[in-house]
Short mmCIF file of C-alpha atoms in Angstrom, two decimals:
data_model
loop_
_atom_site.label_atom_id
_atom_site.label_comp_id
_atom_site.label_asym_id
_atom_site.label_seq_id
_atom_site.Cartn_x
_atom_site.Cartn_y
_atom_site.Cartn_z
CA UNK S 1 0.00 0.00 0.00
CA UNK S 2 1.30 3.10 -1.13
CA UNK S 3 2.12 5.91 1.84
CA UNK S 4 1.64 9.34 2.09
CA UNK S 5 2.57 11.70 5.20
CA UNK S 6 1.46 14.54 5.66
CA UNK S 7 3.34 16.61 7.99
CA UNK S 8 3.81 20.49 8.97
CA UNK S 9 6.70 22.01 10.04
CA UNK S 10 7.58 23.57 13.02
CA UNK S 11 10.31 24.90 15.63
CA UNK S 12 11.70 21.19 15.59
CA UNK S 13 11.86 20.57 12.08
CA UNK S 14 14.03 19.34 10.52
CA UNK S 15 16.85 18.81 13.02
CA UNK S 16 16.91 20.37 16.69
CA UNK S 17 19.81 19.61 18.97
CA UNK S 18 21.47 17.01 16.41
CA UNK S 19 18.22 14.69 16.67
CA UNK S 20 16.08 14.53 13.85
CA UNK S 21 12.54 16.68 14.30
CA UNK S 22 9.22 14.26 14.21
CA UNK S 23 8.77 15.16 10.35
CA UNK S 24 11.87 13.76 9.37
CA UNK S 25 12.26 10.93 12.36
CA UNK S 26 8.94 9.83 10.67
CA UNK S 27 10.19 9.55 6.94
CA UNK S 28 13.55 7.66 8.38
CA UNK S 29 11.34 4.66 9.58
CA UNK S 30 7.92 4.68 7.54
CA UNK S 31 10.05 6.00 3.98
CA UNK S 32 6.92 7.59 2.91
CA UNK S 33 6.12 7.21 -1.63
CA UNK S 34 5.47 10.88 -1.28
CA UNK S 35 5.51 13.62 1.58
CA UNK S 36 3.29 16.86 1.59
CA UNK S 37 4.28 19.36 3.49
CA UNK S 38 2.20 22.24 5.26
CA UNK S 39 4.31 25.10 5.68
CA UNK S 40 3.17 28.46 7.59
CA UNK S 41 4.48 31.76 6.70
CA UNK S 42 6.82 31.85 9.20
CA UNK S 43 8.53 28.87 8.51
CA UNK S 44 8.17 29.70 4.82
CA UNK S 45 10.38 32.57 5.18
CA UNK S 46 13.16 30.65 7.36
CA UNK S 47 13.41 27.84 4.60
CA UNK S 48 13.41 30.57 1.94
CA UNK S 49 16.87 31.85 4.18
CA UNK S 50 18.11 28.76 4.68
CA UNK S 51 16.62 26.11 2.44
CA UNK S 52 16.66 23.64 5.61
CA UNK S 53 13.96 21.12 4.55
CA UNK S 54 15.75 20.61 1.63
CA UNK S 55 19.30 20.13 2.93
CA UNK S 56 17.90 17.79 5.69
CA UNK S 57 16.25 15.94 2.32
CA UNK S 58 19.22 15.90 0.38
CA UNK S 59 21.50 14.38 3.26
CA UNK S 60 18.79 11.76 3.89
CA UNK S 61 19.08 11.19 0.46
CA UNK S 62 22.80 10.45 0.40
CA UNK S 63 22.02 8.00 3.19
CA UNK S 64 19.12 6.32 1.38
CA UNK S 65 20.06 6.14 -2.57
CA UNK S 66 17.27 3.93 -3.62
CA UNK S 67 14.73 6.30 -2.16
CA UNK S 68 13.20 8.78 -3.94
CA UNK S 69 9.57 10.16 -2.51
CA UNK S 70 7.62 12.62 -3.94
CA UNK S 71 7.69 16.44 -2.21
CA UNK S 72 5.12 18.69 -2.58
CA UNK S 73 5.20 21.82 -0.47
CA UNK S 74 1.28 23.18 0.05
CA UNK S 75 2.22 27.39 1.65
CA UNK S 76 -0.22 28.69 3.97
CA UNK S 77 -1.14 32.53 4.30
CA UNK S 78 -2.93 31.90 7.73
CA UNK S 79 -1.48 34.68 10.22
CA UNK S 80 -3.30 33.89 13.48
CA UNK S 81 -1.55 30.04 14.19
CA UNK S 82 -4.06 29.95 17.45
CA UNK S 83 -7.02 29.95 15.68
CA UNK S 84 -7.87 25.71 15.48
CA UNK S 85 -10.92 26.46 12.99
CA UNK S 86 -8.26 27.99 11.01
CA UNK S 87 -6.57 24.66 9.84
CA UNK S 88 -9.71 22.24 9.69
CA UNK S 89 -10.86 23.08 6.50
CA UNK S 90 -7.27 22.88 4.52
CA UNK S 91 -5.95 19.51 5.88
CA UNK S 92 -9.10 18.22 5.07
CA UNK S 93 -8.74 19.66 1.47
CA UNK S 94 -5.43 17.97 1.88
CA UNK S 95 -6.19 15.04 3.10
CA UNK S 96 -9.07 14.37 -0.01
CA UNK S 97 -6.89 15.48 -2.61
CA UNK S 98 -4.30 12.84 -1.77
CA UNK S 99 -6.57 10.30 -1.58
CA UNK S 100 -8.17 11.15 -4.85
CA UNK S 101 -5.05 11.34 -6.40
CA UNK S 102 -4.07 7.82 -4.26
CA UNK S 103 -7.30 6.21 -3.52
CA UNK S 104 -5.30 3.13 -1.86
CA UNK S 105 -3.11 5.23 -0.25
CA UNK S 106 -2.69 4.92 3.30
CA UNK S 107 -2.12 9.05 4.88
CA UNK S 108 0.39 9.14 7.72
CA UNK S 109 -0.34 11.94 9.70
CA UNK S 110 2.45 13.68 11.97
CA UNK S 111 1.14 14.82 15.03
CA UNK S 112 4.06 16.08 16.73
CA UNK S 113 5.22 19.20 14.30
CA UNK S 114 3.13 22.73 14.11
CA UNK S 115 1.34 24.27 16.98
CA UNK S 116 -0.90 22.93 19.25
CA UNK S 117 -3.70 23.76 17.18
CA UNK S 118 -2.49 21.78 14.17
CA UNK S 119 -1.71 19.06 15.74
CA UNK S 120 -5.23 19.37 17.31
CA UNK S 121 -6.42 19.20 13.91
CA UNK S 122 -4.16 16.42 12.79
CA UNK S 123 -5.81 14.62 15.80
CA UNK S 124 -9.46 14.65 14.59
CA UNK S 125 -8.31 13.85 11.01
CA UNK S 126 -6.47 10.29 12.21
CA UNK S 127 -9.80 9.61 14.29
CA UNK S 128 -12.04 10.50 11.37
CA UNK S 129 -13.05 6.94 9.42
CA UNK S 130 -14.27 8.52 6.27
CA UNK S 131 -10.57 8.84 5.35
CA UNK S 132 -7.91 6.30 5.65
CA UNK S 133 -5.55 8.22 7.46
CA UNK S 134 -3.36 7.12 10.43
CA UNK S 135 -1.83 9.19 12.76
CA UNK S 136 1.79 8.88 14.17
CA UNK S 137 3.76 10.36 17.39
CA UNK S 138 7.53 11.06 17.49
CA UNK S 139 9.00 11.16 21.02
CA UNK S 140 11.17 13.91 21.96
CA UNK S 141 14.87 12.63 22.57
CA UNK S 142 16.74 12.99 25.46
CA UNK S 143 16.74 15.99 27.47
CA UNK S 144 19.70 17.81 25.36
CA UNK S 145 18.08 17.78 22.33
CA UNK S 146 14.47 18.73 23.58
CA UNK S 147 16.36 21.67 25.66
CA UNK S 148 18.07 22.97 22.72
CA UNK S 149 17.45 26.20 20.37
CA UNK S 150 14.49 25.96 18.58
CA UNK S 151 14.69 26.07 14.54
CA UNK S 152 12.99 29.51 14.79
CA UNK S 153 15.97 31.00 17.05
CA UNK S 154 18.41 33.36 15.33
CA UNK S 155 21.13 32.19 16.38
CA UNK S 156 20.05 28.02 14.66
CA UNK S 157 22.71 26.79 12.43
CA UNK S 158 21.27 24.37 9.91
CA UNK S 159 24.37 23.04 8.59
CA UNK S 160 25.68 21.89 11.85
CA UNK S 161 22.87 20.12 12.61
CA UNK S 162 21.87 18.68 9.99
CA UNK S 163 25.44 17.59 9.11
CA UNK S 164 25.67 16.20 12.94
CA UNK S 165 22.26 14.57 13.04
CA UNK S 166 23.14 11.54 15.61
CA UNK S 167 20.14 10.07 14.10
CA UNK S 168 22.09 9.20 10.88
CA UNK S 169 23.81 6.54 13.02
CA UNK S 170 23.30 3.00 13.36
CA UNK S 171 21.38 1.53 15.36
CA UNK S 172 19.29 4.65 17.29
CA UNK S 173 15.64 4.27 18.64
CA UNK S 174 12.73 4.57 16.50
CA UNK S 175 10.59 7.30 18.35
CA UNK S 176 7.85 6.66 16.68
CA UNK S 177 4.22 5.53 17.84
CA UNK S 178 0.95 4.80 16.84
CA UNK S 179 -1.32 6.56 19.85
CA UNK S 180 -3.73 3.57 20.70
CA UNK S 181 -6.67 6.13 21.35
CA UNK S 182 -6.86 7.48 18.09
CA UNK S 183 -7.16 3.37 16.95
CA UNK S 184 -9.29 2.79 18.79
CA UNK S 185 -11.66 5.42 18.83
CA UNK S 186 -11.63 4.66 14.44
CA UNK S 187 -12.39 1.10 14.61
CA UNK S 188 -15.69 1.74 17.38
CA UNK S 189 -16.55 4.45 14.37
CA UNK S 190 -15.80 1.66 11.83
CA UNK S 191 -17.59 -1.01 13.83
CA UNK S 192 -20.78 1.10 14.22
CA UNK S 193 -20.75 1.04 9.95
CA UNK S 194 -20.47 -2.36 9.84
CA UNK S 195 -22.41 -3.42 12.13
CA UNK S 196 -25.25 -1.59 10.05
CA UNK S 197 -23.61 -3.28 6.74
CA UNK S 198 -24.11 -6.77 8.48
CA UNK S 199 -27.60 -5.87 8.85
CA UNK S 200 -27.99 -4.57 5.09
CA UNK S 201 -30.05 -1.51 7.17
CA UNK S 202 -28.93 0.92 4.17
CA UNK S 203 -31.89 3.54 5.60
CA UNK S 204 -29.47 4.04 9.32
CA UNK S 205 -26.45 4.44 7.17
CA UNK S 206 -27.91 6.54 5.06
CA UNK S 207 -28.30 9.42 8.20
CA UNK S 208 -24.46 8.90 8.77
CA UNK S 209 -23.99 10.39 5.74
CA UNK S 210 -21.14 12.66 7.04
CA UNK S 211 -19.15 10.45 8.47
CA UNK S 212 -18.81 7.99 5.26
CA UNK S 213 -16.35 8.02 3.13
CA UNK S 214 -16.84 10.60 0.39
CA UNK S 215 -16.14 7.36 -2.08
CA UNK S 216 -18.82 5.41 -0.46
CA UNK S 217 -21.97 8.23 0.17
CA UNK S 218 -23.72 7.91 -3.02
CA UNK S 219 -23.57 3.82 -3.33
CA UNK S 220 -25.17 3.90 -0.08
CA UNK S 221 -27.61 6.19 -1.61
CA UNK S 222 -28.65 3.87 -4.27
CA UNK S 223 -28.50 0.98 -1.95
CA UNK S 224 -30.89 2.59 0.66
CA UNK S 225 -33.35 3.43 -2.30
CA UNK S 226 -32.94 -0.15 -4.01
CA UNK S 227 -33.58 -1.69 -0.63
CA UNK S 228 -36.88 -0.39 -0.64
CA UNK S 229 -37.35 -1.28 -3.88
CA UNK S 230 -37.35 2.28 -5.03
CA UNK S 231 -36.14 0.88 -8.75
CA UNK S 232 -36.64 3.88 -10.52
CA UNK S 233 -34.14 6.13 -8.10
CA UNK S 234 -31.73 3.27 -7.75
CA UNK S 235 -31.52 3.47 -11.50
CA UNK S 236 -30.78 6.60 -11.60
CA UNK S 237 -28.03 6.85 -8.83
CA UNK S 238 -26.18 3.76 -10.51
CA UNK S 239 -26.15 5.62 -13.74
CA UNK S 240 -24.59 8.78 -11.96
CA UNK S 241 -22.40 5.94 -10.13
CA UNK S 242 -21.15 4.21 -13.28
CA UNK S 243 -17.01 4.57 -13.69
CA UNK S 244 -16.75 5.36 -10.01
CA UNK S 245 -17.53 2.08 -8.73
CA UNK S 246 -15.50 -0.35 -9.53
CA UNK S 247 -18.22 -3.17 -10.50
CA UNK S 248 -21.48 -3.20 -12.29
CA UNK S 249 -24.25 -2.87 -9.56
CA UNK S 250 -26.73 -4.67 -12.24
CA UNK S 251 -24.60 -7.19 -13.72
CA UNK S 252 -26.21 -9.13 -16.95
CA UNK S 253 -25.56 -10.85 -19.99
CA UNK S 254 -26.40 -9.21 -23.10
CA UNK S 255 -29.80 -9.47 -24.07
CA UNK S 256 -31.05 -7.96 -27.65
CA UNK S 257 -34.93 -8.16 -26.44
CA UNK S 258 -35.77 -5.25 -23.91
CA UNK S 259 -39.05 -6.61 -22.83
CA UNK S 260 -37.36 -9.74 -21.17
CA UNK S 261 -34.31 -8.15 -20.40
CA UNK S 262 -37.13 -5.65 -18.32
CA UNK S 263 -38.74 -8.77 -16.96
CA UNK S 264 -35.37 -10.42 -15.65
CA UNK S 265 -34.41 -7.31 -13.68
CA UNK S 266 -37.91 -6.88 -11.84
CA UNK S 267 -37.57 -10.33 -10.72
CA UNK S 268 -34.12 -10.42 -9.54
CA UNK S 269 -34.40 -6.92 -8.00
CA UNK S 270 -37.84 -8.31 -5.95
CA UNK S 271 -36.22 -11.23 -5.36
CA UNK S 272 -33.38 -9.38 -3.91
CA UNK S 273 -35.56 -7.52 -1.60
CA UNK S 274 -37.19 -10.41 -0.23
CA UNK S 275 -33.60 -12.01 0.11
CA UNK S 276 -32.72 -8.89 2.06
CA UNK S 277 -35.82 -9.40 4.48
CA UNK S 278 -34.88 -12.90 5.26
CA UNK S 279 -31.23 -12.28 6.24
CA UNK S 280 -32.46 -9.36 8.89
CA UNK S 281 -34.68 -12.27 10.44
CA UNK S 282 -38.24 -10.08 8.95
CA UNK S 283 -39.70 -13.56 8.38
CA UNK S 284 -43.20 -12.57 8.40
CA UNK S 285 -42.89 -9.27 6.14
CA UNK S 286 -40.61 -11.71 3.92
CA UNK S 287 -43.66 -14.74 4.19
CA UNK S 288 -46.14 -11.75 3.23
CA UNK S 289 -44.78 -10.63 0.23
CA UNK S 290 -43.51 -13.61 -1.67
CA UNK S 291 -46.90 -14.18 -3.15
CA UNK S 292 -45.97 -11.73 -5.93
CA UNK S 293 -42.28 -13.36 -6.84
CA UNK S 294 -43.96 -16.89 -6.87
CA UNK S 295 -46.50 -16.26 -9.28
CA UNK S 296 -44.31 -14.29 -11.44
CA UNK S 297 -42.03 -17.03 -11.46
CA UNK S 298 -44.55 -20.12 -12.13
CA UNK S 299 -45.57 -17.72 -15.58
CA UNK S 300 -42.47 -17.21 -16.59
CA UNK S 301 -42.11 -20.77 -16.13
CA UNK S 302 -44.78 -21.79 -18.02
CA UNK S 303 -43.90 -19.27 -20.85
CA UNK S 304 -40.42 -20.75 -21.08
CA UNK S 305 -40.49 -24.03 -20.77
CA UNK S 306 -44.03 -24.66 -22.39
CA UNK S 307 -44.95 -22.06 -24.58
CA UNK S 308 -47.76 -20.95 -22.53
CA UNK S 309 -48.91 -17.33 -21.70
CA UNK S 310 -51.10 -17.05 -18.40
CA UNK S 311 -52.41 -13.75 -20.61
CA UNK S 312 -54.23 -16.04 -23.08
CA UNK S 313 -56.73 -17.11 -20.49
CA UNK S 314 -57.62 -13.77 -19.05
CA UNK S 315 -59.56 -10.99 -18.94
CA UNK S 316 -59.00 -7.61 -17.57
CA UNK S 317 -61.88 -6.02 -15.53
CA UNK S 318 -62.07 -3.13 -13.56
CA UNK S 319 -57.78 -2.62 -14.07
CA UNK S 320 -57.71 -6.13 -12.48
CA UNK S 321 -56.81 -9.03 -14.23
CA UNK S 322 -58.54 -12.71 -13.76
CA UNK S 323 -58.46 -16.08 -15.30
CA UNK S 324 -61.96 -16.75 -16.75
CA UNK S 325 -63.66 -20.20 -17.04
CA UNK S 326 -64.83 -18.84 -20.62
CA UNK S 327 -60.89 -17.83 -21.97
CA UNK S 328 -59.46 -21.64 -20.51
CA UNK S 329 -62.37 -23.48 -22.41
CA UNK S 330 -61.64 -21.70 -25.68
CA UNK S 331 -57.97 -22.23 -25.34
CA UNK S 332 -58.40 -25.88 -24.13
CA UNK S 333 -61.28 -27.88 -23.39
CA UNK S 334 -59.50 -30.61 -22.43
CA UNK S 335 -57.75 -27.79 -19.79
CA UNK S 336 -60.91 -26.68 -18.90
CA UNK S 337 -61.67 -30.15 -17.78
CA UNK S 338 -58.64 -31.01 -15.83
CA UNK S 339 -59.12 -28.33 -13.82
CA UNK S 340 -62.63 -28.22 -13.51
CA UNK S 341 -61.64 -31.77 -11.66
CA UNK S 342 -58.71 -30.41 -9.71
CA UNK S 343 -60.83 -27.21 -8.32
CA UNK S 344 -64.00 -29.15 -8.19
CA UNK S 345 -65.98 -26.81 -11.10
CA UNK S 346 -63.77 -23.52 -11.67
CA UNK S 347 -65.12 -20.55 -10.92
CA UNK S 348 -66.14 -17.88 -13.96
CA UNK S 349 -63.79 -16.10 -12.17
CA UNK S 350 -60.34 -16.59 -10.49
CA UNK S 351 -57.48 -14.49 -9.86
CA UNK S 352 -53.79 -15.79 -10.18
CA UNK S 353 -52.79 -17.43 -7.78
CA UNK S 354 -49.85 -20.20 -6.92
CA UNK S 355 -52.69 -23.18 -6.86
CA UNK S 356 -53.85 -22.54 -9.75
CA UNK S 357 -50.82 -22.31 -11.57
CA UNK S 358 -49.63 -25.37 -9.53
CA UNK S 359 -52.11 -26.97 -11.52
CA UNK S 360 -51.39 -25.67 -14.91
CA UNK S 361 -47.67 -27.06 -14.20
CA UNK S 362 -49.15 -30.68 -13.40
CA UNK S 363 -51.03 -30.29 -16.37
CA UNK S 364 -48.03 -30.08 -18.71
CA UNK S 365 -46.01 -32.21 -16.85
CA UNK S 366 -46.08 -33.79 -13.27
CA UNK S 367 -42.02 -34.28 -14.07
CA UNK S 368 -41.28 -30.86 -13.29
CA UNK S 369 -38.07 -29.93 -11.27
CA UNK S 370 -39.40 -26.80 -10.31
CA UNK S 371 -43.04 -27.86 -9.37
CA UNK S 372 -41.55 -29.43 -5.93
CA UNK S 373 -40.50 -25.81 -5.25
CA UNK S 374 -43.25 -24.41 -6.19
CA UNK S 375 -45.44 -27.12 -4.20
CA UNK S 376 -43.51 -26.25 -0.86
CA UNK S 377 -44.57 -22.65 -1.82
CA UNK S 378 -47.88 -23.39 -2.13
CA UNK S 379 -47.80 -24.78 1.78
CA UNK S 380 -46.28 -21.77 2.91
CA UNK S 381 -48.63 -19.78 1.08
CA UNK S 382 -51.44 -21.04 2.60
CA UNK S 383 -50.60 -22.11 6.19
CA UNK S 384 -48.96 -18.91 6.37
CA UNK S 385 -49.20 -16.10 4.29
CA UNK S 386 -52.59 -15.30 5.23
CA UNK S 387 -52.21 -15.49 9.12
CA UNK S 388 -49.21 -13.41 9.09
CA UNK S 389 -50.89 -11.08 7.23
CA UNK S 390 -54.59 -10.48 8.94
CA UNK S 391 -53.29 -11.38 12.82
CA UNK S 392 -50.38 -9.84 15.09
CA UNK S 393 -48.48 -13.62 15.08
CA UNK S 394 -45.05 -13.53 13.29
CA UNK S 395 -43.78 -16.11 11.20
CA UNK S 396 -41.05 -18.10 12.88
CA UNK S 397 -37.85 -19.97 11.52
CA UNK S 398 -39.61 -23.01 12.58
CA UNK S 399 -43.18 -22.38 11.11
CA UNK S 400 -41.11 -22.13 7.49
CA UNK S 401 -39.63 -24.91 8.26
CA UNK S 402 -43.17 -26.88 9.51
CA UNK S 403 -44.74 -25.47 6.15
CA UNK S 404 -42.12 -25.69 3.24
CA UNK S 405 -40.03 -28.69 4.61
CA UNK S 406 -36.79 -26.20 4.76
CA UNK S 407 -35.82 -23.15 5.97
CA UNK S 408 -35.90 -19.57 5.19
CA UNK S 409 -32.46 -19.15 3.81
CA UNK S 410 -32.63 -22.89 1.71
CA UNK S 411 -35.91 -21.55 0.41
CA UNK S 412 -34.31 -18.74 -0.94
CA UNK S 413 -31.29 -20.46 -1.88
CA UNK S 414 -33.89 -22.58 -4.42
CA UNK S 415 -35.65 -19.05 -5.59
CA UNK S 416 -32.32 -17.81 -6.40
CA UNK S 417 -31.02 -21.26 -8.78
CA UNK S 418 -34.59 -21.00 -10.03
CA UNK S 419 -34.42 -17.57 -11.39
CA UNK S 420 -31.12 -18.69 -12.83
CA UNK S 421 -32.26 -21.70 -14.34
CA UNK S 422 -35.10 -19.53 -16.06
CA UNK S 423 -32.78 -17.04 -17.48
CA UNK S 424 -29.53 -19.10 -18.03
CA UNK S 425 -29.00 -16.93 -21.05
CA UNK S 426 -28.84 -13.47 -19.47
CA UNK S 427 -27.90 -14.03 -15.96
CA UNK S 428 -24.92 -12.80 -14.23
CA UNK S 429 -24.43 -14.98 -10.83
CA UNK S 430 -22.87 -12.22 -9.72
CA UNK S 431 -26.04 -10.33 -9.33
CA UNK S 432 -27.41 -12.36 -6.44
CA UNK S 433 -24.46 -11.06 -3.90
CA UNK S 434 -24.59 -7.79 -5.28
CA UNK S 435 -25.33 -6.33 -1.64
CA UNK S 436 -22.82 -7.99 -0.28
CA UNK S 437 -20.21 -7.14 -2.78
CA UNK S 438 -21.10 -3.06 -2.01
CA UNK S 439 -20.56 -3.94 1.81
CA UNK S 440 -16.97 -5.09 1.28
CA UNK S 441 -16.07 -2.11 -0.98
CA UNK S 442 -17.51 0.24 1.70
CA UNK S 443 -15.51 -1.59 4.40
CA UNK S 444 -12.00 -1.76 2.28
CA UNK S 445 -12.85 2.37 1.66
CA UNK S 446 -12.94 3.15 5.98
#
């Protein structure tokens, strides 16, 4: 992983009583790809005296030939150094523009240089999760170098100490540390997001908007509004998202007809939805609404496999549509018949429903791998479905199981090879762990 530190420069730096300053006692033992450094006016004007940043550099340099970081110098025309709202705003600015340049990059931040209120600053930043920053303490030496002249006194001679730098030598103490508070107070921020990721509740992590990673806010846009099956905003957000994710949040196989390539994605994005329900344990909104998946499915099963459309035995009344005793006779007498027996005389009337096309399935063959599916279904549908959804009982692990012969998450597991089965040609696997493939690129962006 590529490093970048990001360091300003103060009364220590670069060398103060022949032991190197925090800025450059941090390059010696991290060796940073590139270093930015924040440089006030003051100091601006003693390095444009002395050149001392460079000098230190340049002797590193000769010490380390195979190392060659990247400098860039970002100037500072703040005057009042004691004002901490002063600094927020630019080593954020700094901060983002590195990472956009670096998105891997890991930002080593040097709290020990500057004034109190930049290192203040530097603080927050290394505790803040929507950047991947990491802050880093240098110990002052022993008590002759911490006791001697400051960089800013008059009287400081660069050359000497630079040239005399006892930190050059073999073998001296790395002074650098990792302050466990800042750690830890990232990874409870970090394990508050995840723990919200585990739960798929995009809607909560949606109101921590702030405190995501700029990379990450509008994917959990679109995955809040695709959650609730808001398709027609989630649409929208993944177009504005395209090149800036790194994956395809509706990945498909060509497919040259857009009325079935329509018809694929508003099954797997409801089946989706009602996969979501299942793994946050919402068994009875999840029993509820898998009416309208099922009997999607057994038509498009139907269609596919035996060149029958439901639509050619029904009528549309009232913006409703039913299957009519009338359309089934003219289509099939002999269908009429069958279920006429099955349904013990069919009603003039009858609105889709998993039985019935149950029966239609038996009717063109009692052979079918999905029917046993669709059977277990049918159970759940109606030892369930309607009690969950006219009483106050919810629908338990264990009633699934009583109803359907498996659980929730094997039942789904079916739905899922189903779907895939149906639409071998144009399905992307990769589609069914979509949600789970945004979680881990939110988590590798904190």
């Amino acid at each position: 992983m590529k490093k970048v530190l990001f360091s300003c420069v103060g009364s220590t730096d670069p060398v103060r009583g022949l032991r190197d300053g925090a800025m450059l006692h941090i390059v010696r033992h991290y060796l940073p790809d590139k270093i930015i450094w924040f440089i006030s006016e003051e100091m601006k004007k003693l390095d444009d005296n002395d050149h001392r940043y460079d000098l230190a550099m340049q002797k590193f340099f000769e010490l380390h030939p195979d190392y060659h970081p990247e400098i860039v110098r970002e100037y500072s025309d703040i005057t009042d150094v004691s004002e901490f709202d002063m600094f927020y705003e630019p080593f954020e600015r700094i901060v983002s523009d590195a990472l956009e340049q670096d998105p891997d990059a890991e930002i080593l931040l040097n709290l020990s240089s500057g004034t109190i209120q930049m290192k203040m600053t530097m603080a927050l930043l290394a505790m803040d999760v929507r950047y991947r920053t990491k802050g880093v303490q240098v110990k002052s030496p022993e008590k002759k170098a911490s006791t001697a002249q400051r960089t800013t006194d008059t009287k400081y001679d660069v050359a000497t100490e630079i040239e005399l730098n006892e930190d050059d030598e073999p073998g001296m103490e790395n002074r650098c540390g990792e302050p466990q508070l800042f750690l830890v107070r990232r990874q409870a921020e970090r394990q508050r997001i995840e723990a919200l990721l585990q739960t798929y509740n995009y809607g909560a992590l949606r109101l921590l908007r702030e405190s995501l990673p700029v990379s990450c806010r509008g994917l959990v846009e679109h995955l809040a509004q695709r959650a609730e099956y808001n398709t027609g905003a989630a649409e929208e957000k993944a177009e504005k998202l395209r090149g800036h994710v790194p994956f395809p949040l509706y990945p498909m196989k060509p497919e040259n007809r857009a009325g079935r390539a329509r018809k694929y994605r508003a099954v797997t994005e409801y089946y989706l939805c009602l996969k979501l329900l299942q793994q946050s344990g919402q068994l009875t909104n999840l029993v509820v609404r898998l009416n309208p998946l099922v009997v999607t499915l057994q038509e498009v099963c139907l269609r596919e496999k035996y060149a029958f459309h439901v639509q050619d035995i029904m009528e549309k009344t009232g913006g409703k549509e039913y299957i009519t005793a009338n359309k089934v006779n003219k289509c099939s007498p002999e269908l009429k018949q069958y279920l006429d027996d099955e349904l013990g005389i069919m009603r003039e009337k009858s609105f889709p429903s998993i039985r019935v096309y149950n029966l239609l399935l038996r009717y063109f063959s009692e052979e079918d791998e999905a029917l046993e599916l669709f059977e277990q279904l049918e159970r759940l549908n109606e030892t369930q479905r309607n009690t969950a959804a006219h009483t106050l009982d919810n629908v338990t692990e264990d009633d699934i199981v009583r109803a359907a012969g498996c659980g929730s998450a094997a039942l789904m597991k079916k739905l899922e090879a189903l779907i895939g089965s149906l639409y071998a040609d144009i399905c992307n696997p990769k589609i069914f762990s979509i949600y789970e493939t945004c979680n881990d690129y939110i988590k590798s962006q904190l």
